[in-house]
Amino acid sequence: MQGNFSYYNPTKLYFGDDALKFLSEELTKYGPTVMLCYGGGSIKRNGIYDAVVAALKEAGKTIVEDAGVMPNPTVEKLYEGARMAKENNVDLILAVGGGSTIDYAKGVSCSAWCEEDPWQKYYVRQEEATCRVVPVGSVLTMVGTGSEMNGGSVISNHEAGLKIGKVFGSYAYPKFTILNPKFTFTVPQYQMVAGFFDIMSHIMEQYFSGEDDNTSDYLAEGLMRSLIHSSRIAVKNPQDYEARSNIMWTATWALNTLIGCAKTQDWEVHMIGQAIGAHTNATHGMTLAAVSLAYYRHILPFGTKKFARFAENVWGIHRDGKTDEQMAQESLKALEAWMREIGVVMNITELGVTEDMFEKIADSTFLFNGGYKTLTHEEVVEILKESL
């Protein structure tokens, strides 16, 4: 562990099939007005909405409903939610849904009392909140983003052709999160496996960086092995509680900042994927899957030893006299085989990307230097070509 770091995570988690009963206890800590954020209505069909509303009413809360949070929350929706939160002087924002809903709630929490344009302040200039921040709580219904225990908030601005993530400080973390694996059972297969790859990508973004002997990498390898094992069970039986519970727990630890401690981090797959999402509105996890193999083949020569370790410690590939280069190549073959097995999108064509979009997507891609290779604009275009 060669890096210096501080670690603090204030989110309280309630995990298990009876986790929702603790919502009433948490609600007593906040004022009378609760803004209930959710998406397209699936929580009304599966009964989660009724259970949450019952708890809110039992606690004597005034409910301000903010429905219609889309899978890739837009800046227009952020403005709408911020106005609603301020006008109703809400005491708590309760996000019920997946990562997009929780991301959105955190954005609203920091934007409601912001006197500047929150898109420019938080997402473009990446500044911290200096205004009153409304507390956020969450009830998770789809795993993948880890938003339930971090400060991340990703917002899309289609007019600008940008999809930008802001990682707020601990002040914006959910104060509590309800994690019931059964709440994820009704997620459609496409969204479920997209979430699985999002988890894997979060871990790989942190794993493929640095060369020191780092405890964080050992934690990452264990999480990846658990995900691979449980995902194979879940795609065959989405209602296998043990598999879905392990995946839910893995998703939370994949991106609550723990396994990134003392490490540089890559995040270029996410930057390319988010740029694709800004131009196509494609499902986030699938944008990551569609570009990952081309990206990792591109940077493999610069991080060969780590990819060789990936082969051995994550995929269980024996050396048997193989060189680091051979092991590294085999790691990506194993990754590709697993991706095909669980059924993620393997190319950007399927997401609606065409060659005439390459330059605009590359223009929208932020270039980071935390991984094994800092890309150029031209290299982003080449990776897109290889991902068709």
GROMACS .gro file of C-alpha atoms in nm:
model
  388
    1MET     CA    1   0.000   0.000   0.000
    2GLN     CA    2   0.199   0.296  -0.126
    3GLY     CA    3  -0.074   0.559  -0.151
    4ASN     CA    4  -0.203   0.794   0.117
    5PHE     CA    5  -0.574   0.806   0.185
    6SER     CA    6  -0.854   0.876   0.429
    7TYR     CA    7  -1.163   0.658   0.440
    8TYR     CA    8  -1.507   0.749   0.569
    9ASN     CA    9  -1.848   0.619   0.471
   10PRO     CA   10  -2.151   0.745   0.666
   11THR     CA   11  -2.422   0.532   0.500
   12LYS     CA   12  -2.609   0.292   0.727
   13LEU     CA   13  -2.718  -0.028   0.556
   14TYR     CA   14  -3.008  -0.259   0.638
   15PHE     CA   15  -2.965  -0.588   0.451
   16GLY     CA   16  -3.193  -0.888   0.412
   17ASP     CA   17  -3.546  -0.992   0.328
   18ASP     CA   18  -3.687  -0.805   0.629
   19ALA     CA   19  -3.477  -0.491   0.579
   20LEU     CA   20  -3.771  -0.266   0.492
   21LYS     CA   21  -3.906  -0.284   0.847
   22PHE     CA   22  -3.620  -0.055   0.951
   23LEU     CA   23  -3.746   0.226   0.727
   24SER     CA   24  -3.991   0.338   0.995
   25GLU     CA   25  -3.706   0.369   1.245
   26GLU     CA   26  -3.504   0.586   1.008
   27LEU     CA   27  -3.797   0.812   0.921
   28THR     CA   28  -3.824   0.929   1.283
   29LYS     CA   29  -3.491   1.110   1.240
   30TYR     CA   30  -3.623   1.355   0.979
   31GLY     CA   31  -3.880   1.629   0.948
   32PRO     CA   32  -4.240   1.597   0.830
   33THR     CA   33  -4.202   1.634   0.452
   34VAL     CA   34  -4.053   1.355   0.242
   35MET     CA   35  -3.995   1.371  -0.132
   36LEU     CA   36  -4.049   1.024  -0.279
   37CYS     CA   37  -3.848   0.972  -0.599
   38TYR     CA   38  -3.905   0.677  -0.828
   39GLY     CA   39  -3.905   0.583  -1.194
   40GLY     CA   40  -4.157   0.453  -1.440
   41GLY     CA   41  -4.393   0.275  -1.207
   42SER     CA   42  -4.251  -0.077  -1.172
   43ILE     CA   43  -4.247  -0.032  -0.794
   44LYS     CA   44  -4.625   0.010  -0.809
   45ARG     CA   45  -4.666  -0.319  -0.995
   46ASN     CA   46  -4.445  -0.522  -0.762
   47GLY     CA   47  -4.584  -0.383  -0.436
   48ILE     CA   48  -4.275  -0.197  -0.315
   49TYR     CA   49  -4.443   0.141  -0.361
   50ASP     CA   50  -4.737   0.044  -0.141
   51ALA     CA   51  -4.508  -0.085   0.134
   52VAL     CA   52  -4.295   0.232   0.131
   53VAL     CA   53  -4.597   0.466   0.125
   54ALA     CA   54  -4.752   0.273   0.413
   55ALA     CA   55  -4.437   0.327   0.619
   56LEU     CA   56  -4.433   0.698   0.532
   57LYS     CA   57  -4.797   0.743   0.628
   58GLU     CA   58  -4.754   0.546   0.949
   59ALA     CA   59  -4.469   0.783   1.036
   60GLY     CA   60  -4.701   1.079   0.975
   61LYS     CA   61  -4.505   1.216   0.680
   62THR     CA   62  -4.633   1.450   0.413
   63ILE     CA   63  -4.540   1.286   0.081
   64VAL     CA   64  -4.426   1.487  -0.218
   65GLU     CA   65  -4.413   1.250  -0.516
   66ASP     CA   66  -4.147   1.291  -0.783
   67ALA     CA   67  -4.215   1.014  -1.033
   68GLY     CA   68  -4.076   0.951  -1.380
   69VAL     CA   69  -3.705   0.942  -1.306
   70MET     CA   70  -3.562   0.800  -1.628
   71PRO     CA   71  -3.281   0.539  -1.657
   72ASN     CA   72  -3.035   0.812  -1.761
   73PRO     CA   73  -3.157   1.114  -1.563
   74THR     CA   74  -3.155   1.435  -1.764
   75VAL     CA   75  -3.055   1.784  -1.662
   76GLU     CA   76  -3.413   1.896  -1.729
   77LYS     CA   77  -3.541   1.640  -1.478
   78LEU     CA   78  -3.275   1.754  -1.230
   79TYR     CA   79  -3.399   2.113  -1.255
   80GLU     CA   80  -3.759   1.998  -1.212
   81GLY     CA   81  -3.678   1.793  -0.903
   82ALA     CA   82  -3.471   2.070  -0.748
   83ARG     CA   83  -3.758   2.317  -0.788
   84MET     CA   84  -4.001   2.069  -0.634
   85ALA     CA   85  -3.773   1.999  -0.336
   86LYS     CA   86  -3.721   2.368  -0.266
   87GLU     CA   87  -4.084   2.472  -0.311
   88ASN     CA   88  -4.196   2.204  -0.067
   89ASN     CA   89  -3.904   2.259   0.172
   90VAL     CA   90  -3.856   1.883   0.193
   91ASP     CA   91  -3.676   1.733   0.491
   92LEU     CA   92  -3.574   1.405   0.328
   93ILE     CA   93  -3.548   1.274  -0.026
   94LEU     CA   94  -3.631   0.903  -0.037
   95ALA     CA   95  -3.516   0.736  -0.359
   96VAL     CA   96  -3.686   0.404  -0.436
   97GLY     CA   97  -3.534   0.235  -0.739
   98GLY     CA   98  -3.201   0.158  -0.901
   99GLY     CA   99  -2.884   0.357  -0.939
  100SER     CA  100  -3.030   0.618  -1.171
  101THR     CA  101  -3.300   0.711  -0.920
  102ILE     CA  102  -3.051   0.734  -0.635
  103ASP     CA  103  -2.802   0.927  -0.851
  104TYR     CA  104  -3.081   1.169  -0.936
  105ALA     CA  105  -3.185   1.208  -0.572
  106LYS     CA  106  -2.831   1.304  -0.473
  107GLY     CA  107  -2.818   1.557  -0.755
  108VAL     CA  108  -3.148   1.706  -0.640
  109SER     CA  109  -3.033   1.711  -0.277
  110CYS     CA  110  -2.739   1.935  -0.368
  111SER     CA  111  -2.928   2.142  -0.626
  112ALA     CA  112  -3.248   2.238  -0.443
  113TRP     CA  113  -3.090   2.526  -0.250
  114CYS     CA  114  -2.806   2.597  -0.495
  115GLU     CA  115  -2.810   2.959  -0.612
  116GLU     CA  116  -2.609   2.878  -0.926
  117ASP     CA  117  -2.687   2.652  -1.221
  118PRO     CA  118  -2.623   2.307  -1.069
  119TRP     CA  119  -2.532   2.156  -1.406
  120GLN     CA  120  -2.251   2.407  -1.451
  121LYS     CA  121  -2.141   2.413  -1.087
  122TYR     CA  122  -2.142   2.042  -1.008
  123TYR     CA  123  -2.114   1.856  -1.335
  124VAL     CA  124  -1.919   2.087  -1.564
  125ARG     CA  125  -1.693   2.260  -1.310
  126GLN     CA  126  -1.697   1.968  -1.062
  127GLU     CA  127  -1.733   2.196  -0.761
  128GLU     CA  128  -1.859   2.092  -0.419
  129ALA     CA  129  -2.190   2.196  -0.267
  130THR     CA  130  -2.171   2.504  -0.046
  131CYS     CA  131  -2.545   2.535   0.013
  132ARG     CA  132  -2.793   2.346   0.227
  133VAL     CA  133  -2.801   1.979   0.125
  134VAL     CA  134  -3.121   1.781   0.173
  135PRO     CA  135  -3.061   1.436   0.331
  136VAL     CA  136  -3.115   1.133   0.108
  137GLY     CA  137  -3.228   0.781   0.194
  138SER     CA  138  -3.272   0.494  -0.048
  139VAL     CA  139  -3.454   0.168  -0.104
  140LEU     CA  140  -3.262  -0.025  -0.369
  141THR     CA  141  -3.451  -0.226  -0.631
  142MET     CA  142  -3.181  -0.286  -0.894
  143VAL     CA  143  -2.812  -0.350  -0.833
  144GLY     CA  144  -2.517  -0.226  -1.034
  145THR     CA  145  -2.412   0.130  -0.968
  146GLY     CA  146  -2.326   0.117  -0.599
  147SER     CA  147  -2.506   0.451  -0.570
  148GLU     CA  148  -2.667   0.329  -0.250
  149MET     CA  149  -2.342   0.382  -0.058
  150ASN     CA  150  -2.146   0.650  -0.241
  151GLY     CA  151  -2.162   1.013  -0.351
  152GLY     CA  152  -2.188   0.952  -0.724
  153SER     CA  153  -2.450   1.125  -0.938
  154VAL     CA  154  -2.454   1.092  -1.318
  155ILE     CA  155  -2.667   1.334  -1.522
  156SER     CA  156  -2.718   1.353  -1.899
  157ASN     CA  157  -2.741   1.670  -2.103
  158HIS     CA  158  -2.853   1.559  -2.447
  159GLU     CA  159  -2.844   1.909  -2.594
  160ALA     CA  160  -2.474   1.935  -2.505
  161GLY     CA  161  -2.407   1.571  -2.596
  162LEU     CA  162  -2.266   1.507  -2.247
  163LYS     CA  163  -2.322   1.253  -1.972
  164ILE     CA  164  -2.120   1.353  -1.666
  165GLY     CA  165  -2.071   1.201  -1.326
  166LYS     CA  166  -2.011   1.410  -1.017
  167VAL     CA  167  -1.878   1.236  -0.706
  168PHE     CA  168  -2.006   1.448  -0.420
  169GLY     CA  169  -1.848   1.439  -0.076
  170SER     CA  170  -1.979   1.233   0.213
  171TYR     CA  171  -2.241   1.502   0.282
  172ALA     CA  172  -2.440   1.370  -0.015
  173TYR     CA  173  -2.410   0.998   0.059
  174PRO     CA  174  -2.743   0.833   0.141
  175LYS     CA  175  -2.790   0.848   0.517
  176PHE     CA  176  -2.939   0.499   0.503
  177THR     CA  177  -3.014   0.233   0.244
  178ILE     CA  178  -3.259  -0.058   0.251
  179LEU     CA  179  -3.113  -0.362   0.073
  180ASN     CA  180  -3.362  -0.644   0.021
  181PRO     CA  181  -3.241  -0.886  -0.251
  182LYS     CA  182  -3.601  -0.991  -0.321
  183PHE     CA  183  -3.672  -0.638  -0.445
  184THR     CA  184  -3.443  -0.711  -0.742
  185PHE     CA  185  -3.624  -1.028  -0.852
  186THR     CA  186  -3.862  -0.855  -1.095
  187VAL     CA  187  -3.593  -0.660  -1.284
  188PRO     CA  188  -3.601  -0.764  -1.654
  189GLN     CA  189  -3.318  -0.995  -1.762
  190TYR     CA  190  -3.160  -0.734  -1.991
  191GLN     CA  191  -3.139  -0.480  -1.710
  192MET     CA  192  -3.026  -0.742  -1.462
  193VAL     CA  193  -2.725  -0.855  -1.664
  194ALA     CA  194  -2.642  -0.493  -1.755
  195GLY     CA  195  -2.619  -0.432  -1.382
  196PHE     CA  196  -2.394  -0.736  -1.340
  197PHE     CA  197  -2.149  -0.597  -1.592
  198ASP     CA  198  -2.164  -0.252  -1.438
  199ILE     CA  199  -2.047  -0.410  -1.111
  200MET     CA  200  -1.764  -0.593  -1.288
  201SER     CA  201  -1.662  -0.277  -1.468
  202HIS     CA  202  -1.651  -0.076  -1.145
  203ILE     CA  203  -1.410  -0.328  -0.998
  204MET     CA  204  -1.193  -0.350  -1.311
  205GLU     CA  205  -1.168   0.029  -1.336
  206GLN     CA  206  -1.004   0.032  -0.993
  207TYR     CA  207  -0.812  -0.294  -1.035
  208PHE     CA  208  -0.631  -0.216  -1.361
  209SER     CA  209  -0.407   0.055  -1.221
  210GLY     CA  210  -0.093   0.071  -1.012
  211GLU     CA  211   0.186  -0.183  -0.971
  212ASP     CA  212   0.237  -0.203  -0.593
  213ASP     CA  213   0.127  -0.494  -0.372
  214ASN     CA  214  -0.203  -0.342  -0.265
  215THR     CA  215  -0.462  -0.494  -0.030
  216SER     CA  216  -0.731  -0.326  -0.238
  217ASP     CA  217  -0.644  -0.551  -0.533
  218TYR     CA  218  -0.689  -0.865  -0.325
  219LEU     CA  219  -1.031  -0.740  -0.215
  220ALA     CA  220  -1.119  -0.665  -0.577
  221GLU     CA  221  -1.022  -1.015  -0.688
  222GLY     CA  222  -1.247  -1.172  -0.426
  223LEU     CA  223  -1.539  -0.954  -0.527
  224MET     CA  224  -1.492  -1.040  -0.894
  225ARG     CA  225  -1.480  -1.414  -0.821
  226SER     CA  226  -1.798  -1.387  -0.616
  227LEU     CA  227  -1.974  -1.192  -0.890
  228ILE     CA  228  -1.872  -1.435  -1.164
  229HIS     CA  229  -1.991  -1.734  -0.961
  230SER     CA  230  -2.324  -1.584  -0.854
  231SER     CA  231  -2.402  -1.425  -1.192
  232ARG     CA  232  -2.386  -1.767  -1.359
  233ILE     CA  233  -2.649  -1.892  -1.116
  234ALA     CA  234  -2.867  -1.582  -1.141
  235VAL     CA  235  -2.894  -1.580  -1.522
  236LYS     CA  236  -3.035  -1.931  -1.504
  237ASN     CA  237  -3.255  -1.865  -1.201
  238PRO     CA  238  -3.310  -1.494  -1.136
  239GLN     CA  239  -3.497  -1.574  -0.815
  240ASP     CA  240  -3.212  -1.761  -0.650
  241TYR     CA  241  -3.196  -1.563  -0.327
  242GLU     CA  242  -2.842  -1.659  -0.232
  243ALA     CA  243  -2.700  -1.559  -0.571
  244ARG     CA  244  -2.894  -1.232  -0.588
  245SER     CA  245  -2.803  -1.143  -0.229
  246ASN     CA  246  -2.434  -1.202  -0.296
  247ILE     CA  247  -2.451  -0.991  -0.610
  248MET     CA  248  -2.631  -0.710  -0.425
  249TRP     CA  249  -2.364  -0.707  -0.155
  250THR     CA  250  -2.082  -0.722  -0.410
  251ALA     CA  251  -2.230  -0.426  -0.599
  252THR     CA  252  -2.233  -0.216  -0.284
  253TRP     CA  253  -1.869  -0.290  -0.199
  254ALA     CA  254  -1.756  -0.255  -0.559
  255LEU     CA  255  -1.809   0.120  -0.551
  256ASN     CA  256  -1.831   0.255  -0.197
  257THR     CA  257  -1.466   0.374  -0.227
  258LEU     CA  258  -1.317   0.090  -0.017
  259ILE     CA  259  -1.135  -0.103  -0.292
  260GLY     CA  260  -1.002   0.216  -0.445
  261CYS     CA  261  -0.807   0.312  -0.133
  262ALA     CA  262  -0.436   0.380  -0.194
  263LYS     CA  263  -0.478   0.334  -0.570
  264THR     CA  264  -0.479   0.538  -0.885
  265GLN     CA  265  -0.788   0.447  -1.087
  266ASP     CA  266  -0.864   0.419  -1.456
  267TRP     CA  267  -1.234   0.490  -1.536
  268GLU     CA  268  -1.178   0.530  -1.910
  269VAL     CA  269  -1.425   0.255  -1.999
  270HIS     CA  270  -1.686   0.453  -1.809
  271MET     CA  271  -1.591   0.775  -1.985
  272ILE     CA  272  -1.632   0.615  -2.329
  273GLY     CA  273  -1.948   0.434  -2.220
  274GLN     CA  274  -2.103   0.750  -2.077
  275ALA     CA  275  -2.024   0.940  -2.397
  276ILE     CA  276  -2.203   0.668  -2.594
  277GLY     CA  277  -2.495   0.695  -2.355
  278ALA     CA  278  -2.513   1.071  -2.404
  279HIS     CA  279  -2.559   1.021  -2.778
  280THR     CA  280  -2.777   0.707  -2.777
  281ASN     CA  281  -2.946   0.693  -2.434
  282ALA     CA  282  -2.842   0.327  -2.424
  283THR     CA  283  -2.845   0.127  -2.100
  284HIS     CA  284  -2.534   0.220  -1.901
  285GLY     CA  285  -2.404  -0.129  -1.823
  286MET     CA  286  -2.439  -0.232  -2.187
  287THR     CA  287  -2.237   0.067  -2.308
  288LEU     CA  288  -1.956  -0.048  -2.079
  289ALA     CA  289  -1.975  -0.406  -2.200
  290ALA     CA  290  -1.973  -0.302  -2.565
  291VAL     CA  291  -1.639  -0.118  -2.541
  292SER     CA  292  -1.455  -0.304  -2.264
  293LEU     CA  293  -1.284  -0.576  -2.468
  294ALA     CA  294  -1.154  -0.333  -2.730
  295TYR     CA  295  -1.033  -0.098  -2.457
  296TYR     CA  296  -0.857  -0.364  -2.253
  297ARG     CA  297  -0.691  -0.513  -2.561
  298HIS     CA  298  -0.565  -0.163  -2.634
  299ILE     CA  299  -0.409  -0.106  -2.290
  300LEU     CA  300  -0.298  -0.464  -2.224
  301PRO     CA  301   0.064  -0.408  -2.341
  302PHE     CA  302   0.100  -0.134  -2.079
  303GLY     CA  303  -0.031  -0.342  -1.789
  304THR     CA  304   0.058  -0.696  -1.891
  305LYS     CA  305   0.155  -0.817  -1.543
  306LYS     CA  306  -0.176  -0.712  -1.391
  307PHE     CA  307  -0.372  -0.880  -1.670
  308ALA     CA  308  -0.167  -1.195  -1.612
  309ARG     CA  309  -0.256  -1.176  -1.244
  310PHE     CA  310  -0.620  -1.125  -1.344
  311ALA     CA  311  -0.604  -1.453  -1.538
  312GLU     CA  312  -0.461  -1.647  -1.247
  313ASN     CA  313  -0.636  -1.497  -0.944
  314VAL     CA  314  -0.978  -1.421  -1.091
  315TRP     CA  315  -1.031  -1.672  -1.371
  316GLY     CA  316  -0.829  -1.958  -1.224
  317ILE     CA  317  -0.609  -2.000  -1.533
  318HIS     CA  318  -0.295  -2.201  -1.456
  319ARG     CA  319   0.039  -2.074  -1.579
  320ASP     CA  320   0.178  -2.408  -1.699
  321GLY     CA  321   0.485  -2.232  -1.838
  322LYS     CA  322   0.290  -1.953  -2.008
  323THR     CA  323   0.443  -1.605  -2.035
  324ASP     CA  324   0.280  -1.299  -1.883
  325GLU     CA  325   0.170  -1.199  -2.233
  326GLN     CA  326   0.002  -1.533  -2.291
  327MET     CA  327  -0.169  -1.523  -1.952
  328ALA     CA  328  -0.285  -1.167  -2.015
  329GLN     CA  329  -0.440  -1.265  -2.348
  330GLU     CA  330  -0.613  -1.561  -2.185
  331SER     CA  331  -0.763  -1.334  -1.919
  332LEU     CA  332  -0.946  -1.136  -2.185
  333LYS     CA  333  -1.064  -1.455  -2.355
  334ALA     CA  334  -1.208  -1.565  -2.021
  335LEU     CA  335  -1.372  -1.225  -1.969
  336GLU     CA  336  -1.525  -1.241  -2.316
  337ALA     CA  337  -1.657  -1.594  -2.258
  338TRP     CA  338  -1.823  -1.487  -1.932
  339MET     CA  339  -1.978  -1.181  -2.097
  340ARG     CA  340  -2.129  -1.398  -2.370
  341GLU     CA  341  -2.247  -1.648  -2.110
  342ILE     CA  342  -2.447  -1.394  -1.912
  343GLY     CA  343  -2.574  -1.224  -2.228
  344VAL     CA  344  -2.448  -0.867  -2.236
  345VAL     CA  345  -2.423  -0.654  -2.550
  346MET     CA  346  -2.092  -0.722  -2.724
  347ASN     CA  347  -2.078  -0.435  -2.976
  348ILE     CA  348  -2.180  -0.072  -3.002
  349THR     CA  349  -2.371  -0.128  -3.327
  350GLU     CA  350  -2.642  -0.297  -3.124
  351LEU     CA  351  -2.666   0.021  -2.914
  352GLY     CA  352  -2.732   0.239  -3.218
  353VAL     CA  353  -2.379   0.372  -3.274
  354THR     CA  354  -2.273   0.432  -3.633
  355GLU     CA  355  -1.937   0.536  -3.773
  356ASP     CA  356  -2.052   0.890  -3.841
  357MET     CA  357  -2.099   0.933  -3.463
  358PHE     CA  358  -1.740   0.845  -3.370
  359GLU     CA  359  -1.598   1.196  -3.368
  360LYS     CA  360  -1.882   1.338  -3.160
  361ILE     CA  361  -1.858   1.052  -2.911
  362ALA     CA  362  -1.482   1.098  -2.886
  363ASP     CA  363  -1.532   1.472  -2.836
  364SER     CA  364  -1.765   1.389  -2.544
  365THR     CA  365  -1.519   1.146  -2.383
  366PHE     CA  366  -1.320   1.276  -2.089
  367LEU     CA  367  -0.960   1.152  -2.093
  368PHE     CA  368  -0.819   1.040  -1.758
  369ASN     CA  369  -0.463   0.945  -1.667
  370GLY     CA  370  -0.513   0.704  -1.377
  371GLY     CA  371  -0.484   0.380  -1.574
  372TYR     CA  372  -0.204   0.211  -1.764
  373LYS     CA  373  -0.242   0.430  -2.074
  374THR     CA  374  -0.372   0.784  -2.123
  375LEU     CA  375  -0.573   0.780  -2.443
  376THR     CA  376  -0.572   1.036  -2.719
  377HIS     CA  377  -0.880   1.145  -2.910
  378GLU     CA  378  -0.762   0.932  -3.202
  379GLU     CA  379  -0.728   0.625  -2.981
  380VAL     CA  380  -1.084   0.667  -2.857
  381VAL     CA  381  -1.201   0.668  -3.217
  382GLU     CA  382  -0.996   0.353  -3.285
  383ILE     CA  383  -1.149   0.177  -2.984
  384LEU     CA  384  -1.494   0.271  -3.110
  385LYS     CA  385  -1.410   0.124  -3.450
  386GLU     CA  386  -1.294  -0.197  -3.287
  387SER     CA  387  -1.617  -0.211  -3.087
  388LEU     CA  388  -1.856  -0.205  -3.382
   0.00000   0.00000   0.00000
